[in-house]
Coordinates of C-alpha atoms in Angstrom, one line a residue:
Chain A
M1 CA -62.9 -8.9 -84.9
T2 CA -63.0 -6.1 -87.5
E3 CA -65.0 -4.0 -85.0
W4 CA -62.3 -4.7 -82.4
L5 CA -59.6 -3.7 -84.9
S6 CA -61.3 -0.5 -85.9
K7 CA -61.8 0.3 -82.2
L8 CA -58.1 -0.3 -81.6
G9 CA -57.3 1.8 -84.7
G10 CA -59.5 4.5 -83.4
F11 CA -57.9 4.3 -80.0
L12 CA -54.4 4.5 -81.4
S13 CA -55.2 7.4 -83.6
T14 CA -56.2 9.6 -80.7
E15 CA -53.7 12.2 -79.9
P16 CA -51.0 11.0 -77.5
F17 CA -51.1 7.4 -78.8
R18 CA -50.9 8.4 -82.4
L19 CA -47.7 10.3 -81.6
V20 CA -46.2 7.2 -79.8
V21 CA -47.2 4.9 -82.6
A22 CA -45.7 7.3 -85.2
L23 CA -42.5 7.6 -83.2
V24 CA -42.1 3.8 -82.8
A25 CA -42.9 3.3 -86.5
I26 CA -40.4 5.8 -87.6
L27 CA -37.7 4.5 -85.3
A28 CA -38.3 1.0 -86.6
F29 CA -38.4 2.1 -90.2
V30 CA -35.2 4.1 -89.9
G31 CA -33.5 1.3 -87.9
A32 CA -34.4 -1.4 -90.4
N33 CA -33.5 0.8 -93.4
A34 CA -30.2 2.0 -92.0
A35 CA -29.2 -1.7 -91.4
Y36 CA -30.5 -3.0 -94.7
L37 CA -29.3 -0.1 -96.8
V38 CA -25.8 -1.1 -95.7
W39 CA -26.7 -4.5 -97.2
V40 CA -28.0 -2.9 -100.3
E41 CA -24.9 -0.8 -100.6
R42 CA -22.6 -3.8 -100.2
K43 CA -24.6 -6.0 -102.5
G44 CA -24.9 -3.2 -105.0
A45 CA -21.1 -2.6 -104.8
G46 CA -20.6 -6.2 -105.5
R47 CA -22.9 -6.4 -108.4
F48 CA -21.5 -3.2 -110.0
Q49 CA -18.1 -4.8 -109.8
R50 CA -19.2 -8.2 -111.1
R51 CA -18.9 -10.0 -107.7
P52 CA -21.6 -11.4 -105.5
G53 CA -21.3 -9.2 -102.5
P54 CA -22.0 -10.6 -99.0
T55 CA -23.3 -14.2 -99.3
E56 CA -22.2 -16.1 -96.2
A57 CA -24.3 -14.7 -93.4
G58 CA -27.8 -16.0 -94.0
F59 CA -29.5 -16.3 -97.3
A60 CA -27.8 -13.9 -99.8
G61 CA -26.0 -12.4 -96.9
L62 CA -29.2 -11.0 -95.4
L63 CA -27.9 -11.5 -91.8
Q64 CA -24.8 -9.4 -92.6
P65 CA -26.0 -6.1 -91.1
I66 CA -26.9 -8.0 -87.9
A67 CA -23.5 -9.5 -87.8
D68 CA -22.0 -6.1 -88.4
A69 CA -24.1 -4.5 -85.6
L70 CA -23.2 -7.3 -83.2
K71 CA -19.5 -6.8 -84.0
L72 CA -19.7 -3.0 -83.5
M73 CA -21.6 -3.4 -80.3
S74 CA -19.1 -5.8 -78.9
K75 CA -16.3 -3.3 -79.3
Q76 CA -15.1 -1.0 -76.6
L77 CA -16.5 2.6 -76.8
L78 CA -13.3 4.6 -76.5
V79 CA -13.2 8.3 -75.8
P80 CA -9.7 9.5 -76.7
P81 CA -7.9 11.4 -73.9
M82 CA -8.1 15.2 -73.7
V83 CA -11.1 15.5 -76.0
D84 CA -14.3 17.4 -75.2
R85 CA -16.2 14.4 -73.9
T86 CA -19.6 15.9 -74.0
L87 CA -19.4 17.0 -77.6
F88 CA -17.6 13.8 -78.6
R89 CA -20.5 11.8 -77.2
A90 CA -23.2 14.1 -78.4
A91 CA -22.1 14.3 -82.0
P92 CA -23.4 10.9 -83.2
L93 CA -26.8 11.6 -81.5
M94 CA -27.0 15.0 -83.0
M95 CA -26.4 13.4 -86.4
M96 CA -29.1 10.8 -85.9
S97 CA -31.9 12.7 -84.3
P98 CA -32.6 15.3 -87.0
A99 CA -33.2 12.6 -89.6
L100 CA -35.6 10.9 -87.2
I101 CA -37.4 14.1 -86.4
S102 CA -37.6 15.1 -90.1
L103 CA -39.2 11.8 -91.1
A104 CA -42.1 12.6 -88.8
V105 CA -43.5 15.1 -91.4
I106 CA -42.8 13.0 -94.5
P107 CA -46.2 11.7 -95.8
F108 CA -45.7 8.1 -96.8
S109 CA -49.2 7.9 -98.1
D110 CA -52.4 9.9 -97.9
K111 CA -53.0 8.9 -94.3
L112 CA -49.6 7.6 -93.2
V113 CA -47.8 10.6 -91.8
G114 CA -46.4 11.2 -88.4
R115 CA -47.6 14.8 -88.1
N116 CA -49.0 16.8 -91.0
I117 CA -47.8 20.3 -90.2
N118 CA -48.0 23.4 -92.3
L119 CA -44.3 24.2 -92.1
G120 CA -43.1 20.6 -92.8
L121 CA -40.7 21.6 -95.5
L122 CA -39.2 24.4 -93.5
M123 CA -38.9 22.1 -90.5
I124 CA -37.0 19.5 -92.5
F125 CA -34.5 22.1 -93.7
A126 CA -34.2 23.6 -90.2
F127 CA -33.3 20.2 -88.7
G128 CA -31.2 19.3 -91.8
S129 CA -28.7 21.9 -90.9
V130 CA -28.0 20.3 -87.5
N131 CA -26.5 17.3 -89.4
V132 CA -23.6 19.4 -90.6
M133 CA -23.0 20.7 -87.2
A134 CA -22.9 17.2 -85.8
I135 CA -20.2 16.1 -88.2
M136 CA -18.3 19.2 -87.6
L137 CA -18.5 18.9 -83.8
G138 CA -17.6 15.2 -84.1
G139 CA -14.6 15.9 -86.1
W140 CA -13.5 18.9 -84.1
S141 CA -14.0 17.3 -80.7
S142 CA -12.0 14.2 -81.8
R143 CA -8.7 16.1 -81.5
N144 CA -7.4 14.4 -84.5
K145 CA -5.9 16.2 -87.5
Y146 CA -7.7 14.1 -90.1
A147 CA -11.0 14.6 -88.3
I148 CA -10.4 18.4 -88.3
I149 CA -9.5 18.5 -92.0
S150 CA -12.7 16.6 -92.6
S151 CA -14.7 19.0 -90.4
A152 CA -13.4 22.0 -92.3
R153 CA -14.4 20.3 -95.6
V154 CA -17.8 19.3 -94.4
V155 CA -18.6 22.9 -93.3
S156 CA -17.5 24.5 -96.6
Q157 CA -19.2 21.8 -98.6
N158 CA -22.5 22.0 -96.8
V159 CA -22.6 25.7 -96.8
A160 CA -21.9 25.6 -100.6
Y161 CA -24.6 23.1 -101.3
E162 CA -27.2 24.3 -98.9
I163 CA -27.6 27.4 -101.0
P164 CA -28.6 25.8 -104.3
M165 CA -30.7 23.3 -102.5
L166 CA -32.7 26.0 -100.7
L167 CA -33.0 28.1 -103.9
V168 CA -34.5 25.0 -105.6
V169 CA -36.8 24.5 -102.8
I170 CA -37.9 28.1 -102.8
T171 CA -38.6 27.7 -106.5
L172 CA -40.8 24.8 -105.7
I173 CA -42.5 26.7 -102.9
M174 CA -43.2 29.5 -105.3
I175 CA -44.9 27.1 -107.7
T176 CA -46.8 25.1 -105.1
G177 CA -47.5 28.1 -102.8
T178 CA -47.2 25.9 -99.7
T179 CA -44.7 24.3 -97.4
N180 CA -47.2 21.6 -96.3
L181 CA -45.8 18.4 -97.7
H182 CA -49.2 16.7 -97.8
E183 CA -50.5 19.6 -99.9
I184 CA -47.5 19.6 -102.2
V185 CA -48.1 15.9 -103.0
E186 CA -51.9 16.5 -103.4
Q187 CA -51.1 19.1 -106.1
Q188 CA -49.2 16.4 -108.1
A189 CA -52.3 14.1 -108.2
G190 CA -53.2 12.4 -111.5
A191 CA -51.0 11.1 -114.2
F192 CA -47.2 11.2 -114.0
W193 CA -46.9 14.4 -116.0
H194 CA -48.5 16.2 -113.1
W195 CA -45.5 15.4 -111.0
N196 CA -43.4 18.5 -110.2
L197 CA -40.5 16.8 -112.1
F198 CA -42.4 17.0 -115.4
R199 CA -44.4 20.3 -115.0
V200 CA -42.5 22.1 -117.7
W201 CA -45.4 24.4 -118.5
V202 CA -45.1 25.9 -115.0
N203 CA -41.3 26.2 -115.3
P204 CA -39.5 24.7 -118.3
L205 CA -36.5 24.0 -116.1
M206 CA -38.3 21.7 -113.7
P207 CA -36.2 18.6 -114.6
V208 CA -33.1 20.7 -114.0
T209 CA -34.3 21.8 -110.6
F210 CA -34.8 18.1 -109.7
L211 CA -31.3 17.4 -110.9
I212 CA -29.9 20.2 -108.8
F213 CA -31.9 19.0 -105.8
F214 CA -30.6 15.5 -106.2
I215 CA -27.0 16.6 -106.6
C216 CA -27.3 18.8 -103.5
M217 CA -28.9 15.9 -101.6
L218 CA -25.9 13.8 -102.5
A219 CA -23.6 16.5 -101.3
E220 CA -25.6 17.2 -98.1
T221 CA -25.6 13.6 -97.1
N222 CA -21.8 13.4 -97.9
R223 CA -22.3 10.7 -100.4
S224 CA -20.0 9.8 -103.2
P225 CA -18.8 11.5 -105.4
F226 CA -19.0 14.3 -102.7
D227 CA -17.9 12.1 -99.8
M228 CA -15.4 14.6 -98.5
A229 CA -16.4 14.1 -94.9
E230 CA -15.5 10.4 -94.9
A231 CA -12.8 10.2 -97.6
E232 CA -11.5 6.8 -96.6
S233 CA -8.6 6.9 -99.0
E234 CA -7.4 10.3 -97.9
L235 CA -8.6 11.0 -94.3
V236 CA -8.7 7.5 -92.6
A237 CA -12.4 7.8 -91.8
G238 CA -12.7 11.6 -91.9
A239 CA -14.7 13.0 -89.0
Y240 CA -15.4 9.5 -87.7
T241 CA -11.7 8.6 -87.3
E242 CA -11.7 8.5 -83.5
Y243 CA -15.1 6.8 -83.0
S244 CA -15.1 3.2 -82.1
G245 CA -17.8 0.6 -81.9
M246 CA -21.4 1.9 -81.9
G247 CA -20.3 5.5 -81.9
F248 CA -19.1 5.0 -85.4
G249 CA -22.1 2.7 -86.0
V250 CA -24.5 5.5 -85.1
F251 CA -22.8 7.9 -87.5
F252 CA -23.0 5.2 -90.2
M253 CA -26.7 4.6 -89.5
A254 CA -27.3 8.3 -89.5
E255 CA -25.7 8.6 -92.9
Y256 CA -28.2 6.1 -94.3
A257 CA -31.1 7.7 -92.4
N258 CA -30.2 11.0 -94.1
I259 CA -30.1 9.3 -97.5
L260 CA -33.5 7.9 -96.7
L261 CA -34.8 11.3 -95.7
G262 CA -33.2 13.0 -98.8
C263 CA -34.8 10.4 -101.1
S264 CA -38.1 10.6 -99.4
L265 CA -38.1 14.4 -99.7
A266 CA -37.1 14.2 -103.4
T267 CA -40.0 11.7 -103.9
V268 CA -42.5 14.0 -102.1
L269 CA -41.3 17.2 -103.8
F270 CA -40.7 16.0 -107.4
L271 CA -41.9 12.5 -108.0
G272 CA -45.5 12.8 -106.8
G273 CA -45.2 11.2 -103.4
W274 CA -47.7 8.4 -103.0
H275 CA -49.5 9.1 -106.3
S276 CA -49.5 6.1 -108.7
P277 CA -48.6 6.8 -112.3
I278 CA -50.9 4.0 -113.5
G279 CA -53.5 3.9 -110.8
I280 CA -53.0 0.5 -109.2
L281 CA -51.6 -0.6 -105.8
P282 CA -51.9 1.5 -102.6
G283 CA -50.1 4.8 -102.3
V284 CA -47.5 3.7 -99.8
V285 CA -46.2 1.1 -102.2
W286 CA -45.7 3.7 -104.9
F287 CA -44.0 6.0 -102.4
L288 CA -41.6 3.2 -101.4
V289 CA -40.9 2.2 -105.0
K290 CA -40.0 5.7 -106.0
M291 CA -37.9 6.3 -102.8
Y292 CA -36.0 3.1 -103.1
F293 CA -35.4 3.7 -106.8
L294 CA -33.7 7.0 -105.7
V295 CA -31.8 5.2 -103.0
F296 CA -30.6 2.7 -105.6
T297 CA -29.6 5.6 -107.8
V298 CA -27.5 6.9 -104.9
V299 CA -25.7 3.6 -104.6
W300 CA -25.4 3.4 -108.4
I301 CA -23.8 6.8 -108.5
R302 CA -21.4 5.9 -105.7
W303 CA -20.0 2.9 -107.6
T304 CA -19.8 4.8 -110.9
F305 CA -18.0 8.0 -110.2
P306 CA -14.8 8.6 -108.4
R307 CA -14.6 11.2 -105.6
T308 CA -14.4 14.8 -106.9
Q309 CA -11.5 17.0 -106.0
F310 CA -12.4 19.5 -103.3
Y311 CA -12.0 22.5 -105.7
G312 CA -14.1 20.8 -108.3
L313 CA -16.8 20.3 -105.6
L314 CA -16.9 23.9 -104.7
N315 CA -16.6 25.1 -108.3
L316 CA -19.6 22.9 -109.2
S317 CA -21.7 24.5 -106.5
W318 CA -20.6 28.2 -106.8
K319 CA -20.1 28.4 -110.5
I320 CA -22.8 26.1 -111.9
L321 CA -25.5 25.1 -109.4
I322 CA -26.0 28.4 -107.7
P323 CA -26.3 30.5 -110.9
V324 CA -28.5 27.9 -112.5
S325 CA -30.8 27.6 -109.5
L326 CA -31.0 31.4 -109.2
F327 CA -32.0 31.5 -112.9
T328 CA -34.7 28.9 -112.3
L329 CA -35.9 30.9 -109.3
L330 CA -36.2 34.0 -111.4
L331 CA -37.7 32.2 -114.3
S332 CA -40.4 30.5 -112.2
G333 CA -41.0 33.8 -110.4
A334 CA -41.6 35.5 -113.7
M335 CA -43.8 32.6 -115.0
V336 CA -45.9 32.7 -111.8
K337 CA -46.2 36.5 -111.7
L338 CA -46.3 37.7 -115.3
P339 CA -49.6 36.1 -116.3
R340 CA -51.2 37.9 -113.4
V341 CA -49.7 41.2 -114.3
F342 CA -50.6 41.1 -118.0
G343 CA -54.3 40.2 -117.6
A344 CA -55.5 36.7 -117.9
Chain B
M1 CA -21.9 31.6 -122.3
I2 CA -22.8 29.1 -125.0
K3 CA -19.5 27.4 -124.5
L4 CA -20.2 27.0 -120.8
I5 CA -23.7 25.6 -121.3
R6 CA -22.3 23.2 -123.9
E7 CA -19.6 22.1 -121.4
I8 CA -22.2 21.6 -118.7
V9 CA -24.5 19.6 -120.9
G10 CA -21.7 17.6 -122.4
G11 CA -20.3 16.8 -118.9
L12 CA -23.7 15.7 -117.7
Y13 CA -24.1 13.5 -120.8
S14 CA -20.8 11.9 -120.0
L15 CA -21.9 11.2 -116.5
L16 CA -25.0 9.5 -117.9
V17 CA -22.9 7.4 -120.2
G18 CA -20.8 6.3 -117.2
M19 CA -23.9 5.3 -115.3
R20 CA -25.3 3.4 -118.3
I21 CA -22.0 1.4 -118.4
T22 CA -22.1 0.5 -114.7
I23 CA -25.8 -0.5 -114.8
G24 CA -24.9 -2.8 -117.7
Q25 CA -22.2 -4.4 -115.6
F26 CA -24.7 -4.7 -112.8
F27 CA -26.9 -7.2 -114.6
K28 CA -24.1 -9.3 -116.0
P29 CA -23.1 -12.5 -114.2
T30 CA -20.4 -12.3 -111.6
V31 CA -16.8 -13.2 -112.6
T32 CA -15.3 -14.0 -109.2
V33 CA -14.6 -17.5 -107.9
H34 CA -16.5 -18.1 -104.6
Y35 CA -13.4 -19.4 -103.0
P36 CA -14.1 -21.7 -100.1
H37 CA -16.9 -23.2 -102.1
E38 CA -15.2 -23.1 -105.4
A39 CA -11.6 -23.3 -106.4
L40 CA -9.6 -22.4 -109.5
K41 CA -8.2 -25.3 -111.4
M42 CA -4.4 -24.9 -111.5
P43 CA -2.7 -24.9 -114.9
P44 CA -0.7 -28.1 -115.7
R45 CA 2.6 -26.4 -115.0
F46 CA 1.7 -25.1 -111.6
R47 CA 4.4 -25.8 -109.1
G48 CA 2.9 -27.0 -105.8
H49 CA 4.8 -29.1 -103.3
I50 CA 6.2 -32.3 -104.9
E51 CA 4.3 -35.6 -104.7
L52 CA 5.0 -39.2 -105.5
V53 CA 3.6 -40.6 -108.8
L54 CA 1.5 -43.7 -108.7
D55 CA 2.4 -46.5 -111.1
P56 CA -1.0 -47.5 -112.6
E57 CA 0.3 -51.0 -113.4
T58 CA 1.4 -52.0 -110.0
G59 CA -0.7 -49.7 -107.9
K60 CA 2.3 -48.7 -106.0
P61 CA 4.6 -45.6 -106.1
R62 CA 7.1 -45.6 -109.0
C63 CA 9.8 -44.4 -106.7
Y64 CA 12.4 -47.0 -105.8
A65 CA 14.3 -45.0 -103.3
C66 CA 17.4 -44.3 -105.4
K67 CA 17.9 -41.0 -103.4
V68 CA 18.9 -38.9 -106.3
C69 CA 16.3 -36.4 -105.4
E70 CA 17.6 -36.3 -101.9
K71 CA 21.1 -35.5 -103.1
S72 CA 20.0 -33.0 -105.7
C73 CA 18.0 -31.0 -103.2
P74 CA 19.8 -27.7 -102.5
S75 CA 17.8 -27.0 -99.4
D76 CA 18.2 -30.5 -98.0
C77 CA 14.5 -31.0 -97.5
I78 CA 13.9 -34.5 -98.8
T79 CA 14.5 -37.6 -96.8
V80 CA 14.0 -40.9 -98.7
D81 CA 14.2 -44.4 -97.4
G82 CA 13.2 -47.8 -98.8
V83 CA 13.5 -51.5 -98.3
K84 CA 14.1 -54.3 -100.7
F85 CA 11.4 -56.9 -100.4
E86 CA 12.1 -60.5 -101.0
G87 CA 11.8 -61.4 -104.7
A88 CA 11.7 -57.8 -105.8
K89 CA 14.2 -56.5 -108.3
R90 CA 14.5 -53.1 -106.7
K91 CA 13.9 -51.3 -103.5
S92 CA 10.5 -49.9 -102.7
V93 CA 10.1 -46.6 -101.1
T94 CA 8.8 -46.7 -97.5
I95 CA 9.5 -43.2 -96.3
Y96 CA 9.5 -40.0 -98.3
K97 CA 9.6 -37.0 -96.1
L98 CA 9.4 -33.5 -97.5
D99 CA 10.2 -30.6 -95.3
F100 CA 8.1 -28.1 -97.1
T101 CA 9.1 -25.2 -94.8
R102 CA 12.5 -25.2 -96.4
C103 CA 11.5 -26.1 -100.0
S104 CA 12.0 -23.3 -102.5
L105 CA 10.1 -25.2 -105.2
C106 CA 13.2 -25.1 -107.4
G107 CA 12.3 -28.4 -109.1
S108 CA 15.8 -29.9 -109.0
C109 CA 14.4 -33.1 -107.5
V110 CA 11.8 -33.4 -110.2
E111 CA 14.5 -32.8 -112.9
A112 CA 16.9 -35.3 -111.3
C113 CA 14.3 -38.1 -111.0
R114 CA 15.1 -40.6 -113.7
D115 CA 11.8 -42.4 -113.7
G116 CA 9.3 -39.6 -113.4
A117 CA 8.5 -40.8 -109.9
I118 CA 7.9 -37.4 -108.5
R119 CA 6.0 -34.4 -109.9
F120 CA 4.6 -31.1 -108.7
S121 CA 1.2 -31.4 -107.2
H122 CA -1.5 -28.9 -107.9
D123 CA -2.4 -28.4 -104.2
Y124 CA -2.3 -24.8 -103.1
N125 CA -4.7 -25.0 -100.2
M126 CA -1.8 -25.2 -97.8
A127 CA -2.5 -23.6 -94.4
G128 CA -1.6 -24.9 -91.0
L129 CA -1.3 -23.9 -87.4
S130 CA 2.2 -25.2 -86.8
K131 CA 5.5 -25.6 -88.6
E132 CA 5.4 -29.4 -88.1
E133 CA 2.3 -29.7 -90.3
F134 CA 4.5 -28.8 -93.3
V135 CA 6.8 -31.8 -92.8
I136 CA 4.9 -34.1 -95.0
D137 CA 5.4 -37.8 -95.5
L138 CA 4.6 -38.0 -99.2
F139 CA 4.6 -41.8 -99.1
K140 CA 1.9 -41.9 -96.5
K141 CA 0.0 -39.2 -98.2
L142 CA -0.1 -41.1 -101.4
E143 CA -1.0 -44.3 -99.6
D144 CA -3.9 -42.6 -97.8
E145 CA -5.1 -41.1 -101.0
T146 CA -4.9 -44.5 -102.8
R147 CA -6.7 -46.2 -100.0
A148 CA -9.4 -43.6 -100.0
A149 CA -9.8 -44.2 -103.7
G150 CA -10.2 -47.9 -103.0
G151 CA -6.6 -49.1 -103.7
M152 CA -4.5 -51.6 -101.9
P153 CA -2.0 -50.6 -99.2
F154 CA 1.5 -50.3 -100.5
L155 CA 3.4 -52.3 -97.9
P156 CA 2.8 -55.7 -96.6
P157 CA 1.8 -55.4 -93.0
V158 CA 5.0 -57.0 -91.7
A159 CA 7.4 -55.1 -93.9
A160 CA 6.1 -51.7 -92.6
G161 CA 7.5 -52.5 -89.1
P162 CA 11.3 -52.8 -89.7
A163 CA 11.3 -49.9 -92.2
E164 CA 10.0 -47.4 -89.7
P165 CA 13.1 -46.8 -87.5
A166 CA 15.4 -46.3 -90.5
G167 CA 14.2 -42.8 -91.3
G168 CA 11.9 -42.0 -88.4
G169 CA 14.7 -40.6 -86.2
A170 CA 15.8 -38.0 -88.8
L171 CA 12.7 -35.9 -88.5
P172 CA 11.2 -36.1 -85.0
G173 CA 7.5 -35.4 -84.8
A174 CA 7.1 -35.4 -88.5
G175 CA 4.1 -36.8 -90.2
G176 CA 1.5 -37.1 -87.6
A177 CA 0.1 -33.6 -87.6
A178 CA 0.7 -33.2 -91.3
Q179 CA -1.2 -36.4 -92.1
R180 CA -4.1 -35.3 -90.0
S181 CA -4.4 -31.9 -91.6
R182 CA -4.1 -33.4 -95.0
A183 CA -6.8 -35.9 -94.2
E184 CA -9.1 -33.1 -93.0
G185 CA -8.2 -31.2 -96.1
A186 CA -9.2 -34.1 -98.3
A187 CA -12.5 -34.3 -96.5
V188 CA -13.3 -30.6 -97.2
E189 CA -12.1 -30.5 -100.8
P190 CA -14.8 -32.6 -102.4
N191 CA -17.3 -29.9 -101.6
Q192 CA -15.4 -27.5 -103.9
T193 CA -16.4 -27.4 -107.4
E194 CA -13.6 -26.6 -109.8
V195 CA -13.8 -23.5 -112.0
K196 CA -11.8 -22.9 -115.0

């Protein structure tokens, strides 16, 4: 039996099959998470407001996402008249696929990674930018004034937040010296003070860079308090206003897939990936614990802070985050280079 | 510069304070009433639709069909009728129809009643599919409720017959649907636990 299993394992890890297995696993993981993060969000929203959240569909409302999906699927997929049909249809897919592609390079544990490539980090950011374009195209092709306002907001917001995020990531790349995510996690092996978050002897502002990364991640995924793209109380449903049924559903799932990706990336870059702080349990468990803690924090933040004003949002990025991240970049550059210049 | 840094750090601290407060709420018990399964207990002075009061001594309604309530009703939504049984001193109510679609819950009837034979009920679970469901025969309702609780029927079986045509013509189609929906309602309600 074990021999048979190891043979099967060996067979599946040969090249073309490994790819298919990774693809299916990622699709399943993203699908299940996108569905159940909605449940987490609603349950969390309920708890933060001292109410029980969904309780009727299944135990503790666990069947609620399935009920929601069935409802969305039973709705007519409308394309409004005189819109750009191709772009209108393509936008949800363009939002969903980058998150799926990017998860292929996220190392869930030492072995559990879709494809360990050297430019993993770069690839994630390359595909991450498509996300913005998808919302923009979705809003723009909807031929709806709210959707267009939302598109304009999304573009300026994402341009503003991409800069500090990339500056922070460049800081990190300067410290780690690689864009291979597996190697970045390997460098954080050992006790928890080896995590990039706490490596203050490399750069005293490491916790600040994590904070900037997290804030930018919230803004990039259009999460509250930066949910300008889908400002329900101002813009109907923002860029998604004209989408019905599963068109909207895919946008919604993609939003959660992007949160998942952002939290995974934060875990890999700052929280030591699969490394356990106390040395028990397999790595993948620790990875998921850290990631879901960040996901919970995202929900927690959403139900704590009101939406920022648009000027406040841009001011935060251009006046605070970008200067601070530039400063950390310079500081870590100096701290990496100066010891080499002055002997030692 | 120092001022700016202090502002940023202070702002960040205030955000953390906010997050600490919400996580504190997160672990506290919920405060909402889980409505279809639980229901709020109405305060004593809640004004629902009116209902007949049962006399605990006789096990019958206190009402003796004096019709003061009928006359006092500004919306003309009460129809009362009664018969005088042999040997009884007063009439007994046999029909008490309330057209709740017209009732404004002004309470004139309750005020006018000399013997406290009607009062406001605490029933607020009133929903129906047709207008007719809200023409309620309060006499029948009370009788059904008393019987469900193990009491005796209010009218001797023969006496119920002749009383029927007296008021039955006034409100066609009344009662039947209302009684059914009330009865169903009574079957559902025991599942609810009352919450203060």
